[in-house]
C-alpha cells in the first residue's frame, strides 16, 4: 500500500489519510495507535486531500468521482456524503477556516 497526506483529527485521537490499497486512491481513518483502520470511500474516482472540520464531526476531501475534481463532506464513518461544490473547473485543496473568536 501507499499512504499519503495524513491529517490529525482536532481531538488528536485519529488520523485521516489517503491510501492506494485497493488499486485506487481512497480516504481512510485510523486511531493514532494504528488500530481501527477504516476505509471511508469506495469510488472508482480518485479521492484525496482530507481535512477535518473544527469539531471533528466531518471530513472534507477532493474527488474526481463526477468527472472533474469537486469538494465533498462526509462523516468520519464515511456516511452522509455531500457534494459541496459544483463547477466546470477543478475544485481542490479543501481547508478548514480558522474558528471564529468570540
Short mmCIF file of N, CA and C in Angstrom, two decimals:
data_model
loop_
_atom_site.label_atom_id
_atom_site.label_comp_id
_atom_site.label_asym_id
_atom_site.label_seq_id
_atom_site.Cartn_x
_atom_site.Cartn_y
_atom_site.Cartn_z
N UNK A 1 0.84 -1.19 0.00
CA UNK A 1 0.00 0.00 0.00
C UNK A 1 0.89 1.25 0.00
N UNK A 2 0.30 2.33 -0.37
CA UNK A 2 0.99 3.61 -0.46
C UNK A 2 0.13 4.63 0.26
N UNK A 3 0.57 5.16 1.41
CA UNK A 3 -0.21 6.07 2.24
C UNK A 3 0.39 7.47 2.18
N UNK A 4 -0.48 8.50 1.98
CA UNK A 4 -0.02 9.88 1.87
C UNK A 4 -1.01 10.83 2.54
N UNK A 5 -0.61 12.06 2.69
CA UNK A 5 -1.44 13.19 3.14
C UNK A 5 -2.15 12.96 4.47
N UNK A 6 -1.43 12.58 5.52
CA UNK A 6 -2.08 12.37 6.82
C UNK A 6 -2.51 13.70 7.46
N UNK A 7 -3.67 13.70 8.11
CA UNK A 7 -4.14 14.87 8.86
C UNK A 7 -4.74 14.40 10.19
N UNK A 8 -4.33 15.04 11.28
CA UNK A 8 -4.81 14.70 12.62
C UNK A 8 -6.20 15.23 12.83
N UNK A 9 -7.03 14.46 13.53
CA UNK A 9 -8.34 14.96 13.93
C UNK A 9 -8.14 16.06 14.98
N UNK A 10 -9.11 16.98 15.13
CA UNK A 10 -8.96 18.05 16.12
C UNK A 10 -8.71 17.53 17.54
N UNK A 11 -9.31 16.40 17.91
CA UNK A 11 -9.11 15.84 19.25
C UNK A 11 -7.77 15.11 19.37
N UNK A 12 -7.11 14.87 18.24
CA UNK A 12 -5.82 14.19 18.26
C UNK A 12 -5.91 12.69 18.44
N UNK A 13 -7.11 12.11 18.28
CA UNK A 13 -7.28 10.67 18.51
C UNK A 13 -7.27 9.84 17.24
N UNK A 14 -7.46 10.49 16.07
CA UNK A 14 -7.50 9.77 14.81
C UNK A 14 -6.69 10.52 13.75
N UNK A 15 -6.34 9.80 12.70
CA UNK A 15 -5.65 10.37 11.56
C UNK A 15 -6.42 9.98 10.31
N UNK A 16 -6.76 10.96 9.49
CA UNK A 16 -7.33 10.68 8.16
C UNK A 16 -6.17 10.75 7.17
N UNK A 17 -6.22 9.91 6.16
CA UNK A 17 -5.15 9.90 5.17
C UNK A 17 -5.65 9.29 3.87
N UNK A 18 -4.83 9.39 2.84
CA UNK A 18 -5.14 8.84 1.52
C UNK A 18 -4.28 7.60 1.32
N UNK A 19 -4.87 6.55 0.78
CA UNK A 19 -4.12 5.33 0.55
C UNK A 19 -4.53 4.69 -0.78
N UNK A 20 -3.55 4.06 -1.40
CA UNK A 20 -3.81 3.29 -2.62
C UNK A 20 -3.66 1.82 -2.28
N UNK A 21 -4.56 1.31 -1.45
CA UNK A 21 -4.51 -0.08 -1.00
C UNK A 21 -5.28 -1.02 -1.92
N UNK A 22 -6.28 -0.50 -2.62
CA UNK A 22 -7.14 -1.32 -3.48
C UNK A 22 -7.12 -0.81 -4.91
N UNK A 23 -5.94 -0.48 -5.43
CA UNK A 23 -5.75 -0.02 -6.81
C UNK A 23 -6.44 1.30 -7.10
N UNK A 24 -6.78 2.06 -6.08
CA UNK A 24 -7.41 3.36 -6.26
C UNK A 24 -7.10 4.22 -5.03
N UNK A 25 -7.05 5.52 -5.21
CA UNK A 25 -6.82 6.43 -4.08
C UNK A 25 -8.12 6.63 -3.32
N UNK A 26 -8.16 6.24 -2.06
CA UNK A 26 -9.33 6.39 -1.19
C UNK A 26 -8.93 7.04 0.12
N UNK A 27 -9.94 7.54 0.85
CA UNK A 27 -9.75 8.16 2.16
C UNK A 27 -9.95 7.08 3.23
N UNK A 28 -9.04 7.05 4.19
CA UNK A 28 -9.09 6.14 5.33
C UNK A 28 -8.95 6.95 6.61
N UNK A 29 -9.37 6.36 7.73
CA UNK A 29 -9.01 6.88 9.04
C UNK A 29 -8.49 5.73 9.88
N UNK A 30 -7.72 6.09 10.90
CA UNK A 30 -7.27 5.10 11.87
C UNK A 30 -7.00 5.80 13.18
N UNK A 31 -7.01 5.04 14.25
CA UNK A 31 -6.65 5.57 15.55
C UNK A 31 -5.15 5.86 15.56
N UNK A 32 -4.72 6.76 16.43
CA UNK A 32 -3.30 7.13 16.45
C UNK A 32 -2.40 5.97 16.85
N UNK A 33 -2.94 4.95 17.50
CA UNK A 33 -2.12 3.79 17.86
C UNK A 33 -2.03 2.77 16.72
N UNK A 34 -2.63 3.09 15.57
CA UNK A 34 -2.59 2.21 14.41
C UNK A 34 -3.78 1.28 14.30
N UNK A 35 -4.62 1.22 15.31
CA UNK A 35 -5.82 0.37 15.27
C UNK A 35 -6.98 1.08 14.61
N UNK A 36 -8.07 0.36 14.45
CA UNK A 36 -9.30 0.94 13.95
C UNK A 36 -9.24 1.43 12.51
N UNK A 37 -8.40 0.82 11.68
CA UNK A 37 -8.29 1.24 10.29
C UNK A 37 -9.63 1.06 9.58
N UNK A 38 -10.13 2.15 8.97
CA UNK A 38 -11.42 2.13 8.29
C UNK A 38 -11.31 2.82 6.95
N UNK A 39 -11.75 2.15 5.91
CA UNK A 39 -11.81 2.75 4.57
C UNK A 39 -13.12 3.52 4.46
N UNK A 40 -13.03 4.83 4.20
CA UNK A 40 -14.22 5.67 4.17
C UNK A 40 -14.81 5.83 2.77
N UNK A 41 -13.99 5.83 1.73
CA UNK A 41 -14.51 5.99 0.38
C UNK A 41 -14.24 4.74 -0.43
N UNK A 42 -15.16 4.44 -1.33
CA UNK A 42 -15.06 3.27 -2.21
C UNK A 42 -15.64 3.67 -3.56
N UNK A 43 -14.90 4.49 -4.28
CA UNK A 43 -15.37 5.00 -5.55
C UNK A 43 -14.26 4.86 -6.57
N UNK A 44 -14.58 4.54 -7.83
CA UNK A 44 -13.52 4.42 -8.83
C UNK A 44 -12.80 5.75 -9.10
N UNK A 45 -13.43 6.88 -8.76
CA UNK A 45 -12.77 8.18 -8.90
C UNK A 45 -11.74 8.38 -7.80
N UNK A 46 -10.74 9.17 -8.06
CA UNK A 46 -9.69 9.44 -7.09
C UNK A 46 -10.23 10.33 -5.96
N UNK A 47 -10.04 9.94 -4.70
CA UNK A 47 -10.43 10.71 -3.52
C UNK A 47 -9.17 11.09 -2.76
N UNK A 48 -8.94 12.39 -2.55
CA UNK A 48 -7.69 12.86 -1.95
C UNK A 48 -7.94 14.07 -1.05
N UNK A 49 -6.87 14.52 -0.39
CA UNK A 49 -6.80 15.78 0.35
C UNK A 49 -7.83 15.90 1.49
N UNK A 50 -7.87 14.93 2.40
CA UNK A 50 -8.82 15.03 3.51
C UNK A 50 -8.45 16.16 4.47
N UNK A 51 -9.45 16.76 5.06
CA UNK A 51 -9.25 17.74 6.13
C UNK A 51 -10.45 17.66 7.07
N UNK A 52 -10.20 17.77 8.36
CA UNK A 52 -11.26 17.65 9.38
C UNK A 52 -11.93 18.99 9.62
N UNK A 53 -13.22 18.95 9.97
CA UNK A 53 -13.89 20.15 10.47
C UNK A 53 -13.35 20.45 11.86
N UNK A 54 -13.54 21.68 12.33
CA UNK A 54 -13.02 22.07 13.65
C UNK A 54 -13.54 21.18 14.77
N UNK A 55 -14.80 20.74 14.66
CA UNK A 55 -15.38 19.92 15.72
C UNK A 55 -15.10 18.42 15.54
N UNK A 56 -14.46 18.05 14.43
CA UNK A 56 -14.14 16.64 14.19
C UNK A 56 -15.31 15.81 13.71
N UNK A 57 -16.46 16.44 13.43
CA UNK A 57 -17.65 15.71 13.03
C UNK A 57 -17.79 15.50 11.53
N UNK A 58 -16.91 16.11 10.73
CA UNK A 58 -16.97 15.98 9.28
C UNK A 58 -15.56 15.95 8.72
N UNK A 59 -15.42 15.34 7.55
CA UNK A 59 -14.16 15.35 6.80
C UNK A 59 -14.46 15.86 5.40
N UNK A 60 -13.76 16.89 4.97
CA UNK A 60 -13.86 17.37 3.61
C UNK A 60 -12.75 16.72 2.79
N UNK A 61 -13.01 16.52 1.50
CA UNK A 61 -11.99 15.95 0.63
C UNK A 61 -12.30 16.31 -0.82
N UNK A 62 -11.30 16.18 -1.68
CA UNK A 62 -11.48 16.40 -3.11
C UNK A 62 -11.66 15.04 -3.78
N UNK A 63 -12.53 15.01 -4.81
CA UNK A 63 -12.79 13.76 -5.51
C UNK A 63 -13.01 14.01 -6.99
N UNK A 64 -12.59 13.04 -7.80
CA UNK A 64 -12.84 13.09 -9.24
C UNK A 64 -13.99 12.16 -9.63
N UNK A 65 -14.83 11.80 -8.68
CA UNK A 65 -15.90 10.83 -8.93
C UNK A 65 -16.94 11.32 -9.93
N UNK A 66 -17.03 12.63 -10.16
CA UNK A 66 -18.02 13.17 -11.11
C UNK A 66 -17.37 13.72 -12.38
N UNK A 67 -16.16 13.31 -12.68
CA UNK A 67 -15.53 13.70 -13.93
C UNK A 67 -14.49 14.80 -13.79
N UNK A 68 -14.68 15.70 -12.85
CA UNK A 68 -13.66 16.69 -12.53
C UNK A 68 -13.60 16.81 -11.01
N UNK A 69 -12.57 17.44 -10.50
CA UNK A 69 -12.41 17.48 -9.04
C UNK A 69 -13.42 18.42 -8.41
N UNK A 70 -14.13 17.92 -7.44
CA UNK A 70 -15.08 18.67 -6.63
C UNK A 70 -14.80 18.38 -5.16
N UNK A 71 -15.36 19.22 -4.28
CA UNK A 71 -15.18 19.07 -2.83
C UNK A 71 -16.42 18.41 -2.24
N UNK A 72 -16.21 17.46 -1.34
CA UNK A 72 -17.28 16.73 -0.67
C UNK A 72 -17.07 16.79 0.83
N UNK A 73 -18.16 16.60 1.58
CA UNK A 73 -18.15 16.40 3.02
C UNK A 73 -18.60 14.97 3.29
N UNK A 74 -18.13 14.40 4.38
CA UNK A 74 -18.68 13.13 4.88
C UNK A 74 -18.45 13.06 6.38
N UNK A 75 -19.23 12.22 7.04
CA UNK A 75 -18.99 11.95 8.45
C UNK A 75 -17.74 11.08 8.58
N UNK A 76 -17.12 11.06 9.75
CA UNK A 76 -15.89 10.26 9.94
C UNK A 76 -16.09 8.75 9.81
N UNK A 77 -17.34 8.30 9.62
CA UNK A 77 -17.57 6.87 9.35
C UNK A 77 -17.86 6.63 7.87
N UNK A 78 -17.73 7.69 7.04
CA UNK A 78 -17.94 7.56 5.61
C UNK A 78 -19.37 7.77 5.14
N UNK A 79 -20.29 8.00 6.08
CA UNK A 79 -21.70 8.22 5.72
C UNK A 79 -21.97 9.72 5.50
N UNK A 80 -23.18 10.01 5.10
CA UNK A 80 -23.65 11.39 4.89
C UNK A 80 -22.78 12.14 3.88
N UNK A 81 -22.42 11.46 2.79
CA UNK A 81 -21.60 12.06 1.74
C UNK A 81 -22.39 13.16 1.05
N UNK A 82 -21.80 14.35 0.96
CA UNK A 82 -22.46 15.50 0.36
C UNK A 82 -21.48 16.26 -0.53
N UNK A 83 -21.86 16.46 -1.77
CA UNK A 83 -21.03 17.28 -2.67
C UNK A 83 -21.29 18.74 -2.33
N UNK A 84 -20.22 19.53 -2.09
CA UNK A 84 -20.43 20.92 -1.68
C UNK A 84 -19.96 21.93 -2.72
N UNK A 85 -19.34 21.50 -3.81
CA UNK A 85 -19.01 22.41 -4.91
C UNK A 85 -19.57 21.83 -6.19
N UNK A 86 -19.80 22.71 -7.14
CA UNK A 86 -20.24 22.28 -8.46
C UNK A 86 -19.73 23.30 -9.46
N UNK A 87 -18.67 22.93 -10.15
CA UNK A 87 -18.02 23.87 -11.05
C UNK A 87 -17.45 23.11 -12.24
N UNK A 88 -17.38 23.78 -13.37
CA UNK A 88 -16.74 23.17 -14.54
C UNK A 88 -15.22 23.09 -14.32
N UNK A 89 -14.71 23.96 -13.47
CA UNK A 89 -13.28 23.94 -13.14
C UNK A 89 -13.03 22.93 -12.03
N UNK A 90 -11.79 22.51 -11.86
CA UNK A 90 -11.43 21.61 -10.78
C UNK A 90 -11.41 22.36 -9.45
N UNK A 91 -12.01 21.78 -8.44
CA UNK A 91 -12.01 22.31 -7.08
C UNK A 91 -11.13 21.40 -6.25
N UNK A 92 -10.10 21.97 -5.61
CA UNK A 92 -9.14 21.15 -4.87
C UNK A 92 -8.78 21.80 -3.55
N UNK A 93 -8.00 21.08 -2.78
CA UNK A 93 -7.38 21.55 -1.55
C UNK A 93 -8.37 22.12 -0.54
N UNK A 94 -9.35 21.34 -0.10
CA UNK A 94 -10.24 21.85 0.94
C UNK A 94 -9.45 22.12 2.22
N UNK A 95 -9.72 23.21 2.85
CA UNK A 95 -9.08 23.55 4.12
C UNK A 95 -10.14 24.13 5.04
N UNK A 96 -10.02 23.82 6.29
CA UNK A 96 -10.97 24.40 7.23
C UNK A 96 -10.56 25.82 7.53
N UNK A 97 -11.53 26.64 7.73
CA UNK A 97 -11.23 28.03 8.10
C UNK A 97 -10.98 28.07 9.60
N UNK A 98 -10.20 29.02 10.05
CA UNK A 98 -9.96 29.11 11.49
C UNK A 98 -11.27 29.35 12.24
N UNK A 99 -11.36 28.80 13.43
CA UNK A 99 -12.55 29.01 14.25
C UNK A 99 -12.68 30.49 14.57
N UNK A 100 -13.92 30.96 14.62
CA UNK A 100 -14.16 32.37 14.96
C UNK A 100 -13.89 32.62 16.42
N UNK A 101 -13.26 33.73 16.69
CA UNK A 101 -13.03 34.09 18.09
C UNK A 101 -14.24 34.81 18.61
N UNK A 102 -14.62 34.50 19.83
CA UNK A 102 -15.81 35.13 20.41
C UNK A 102 -15.42 36.15 21.42
#
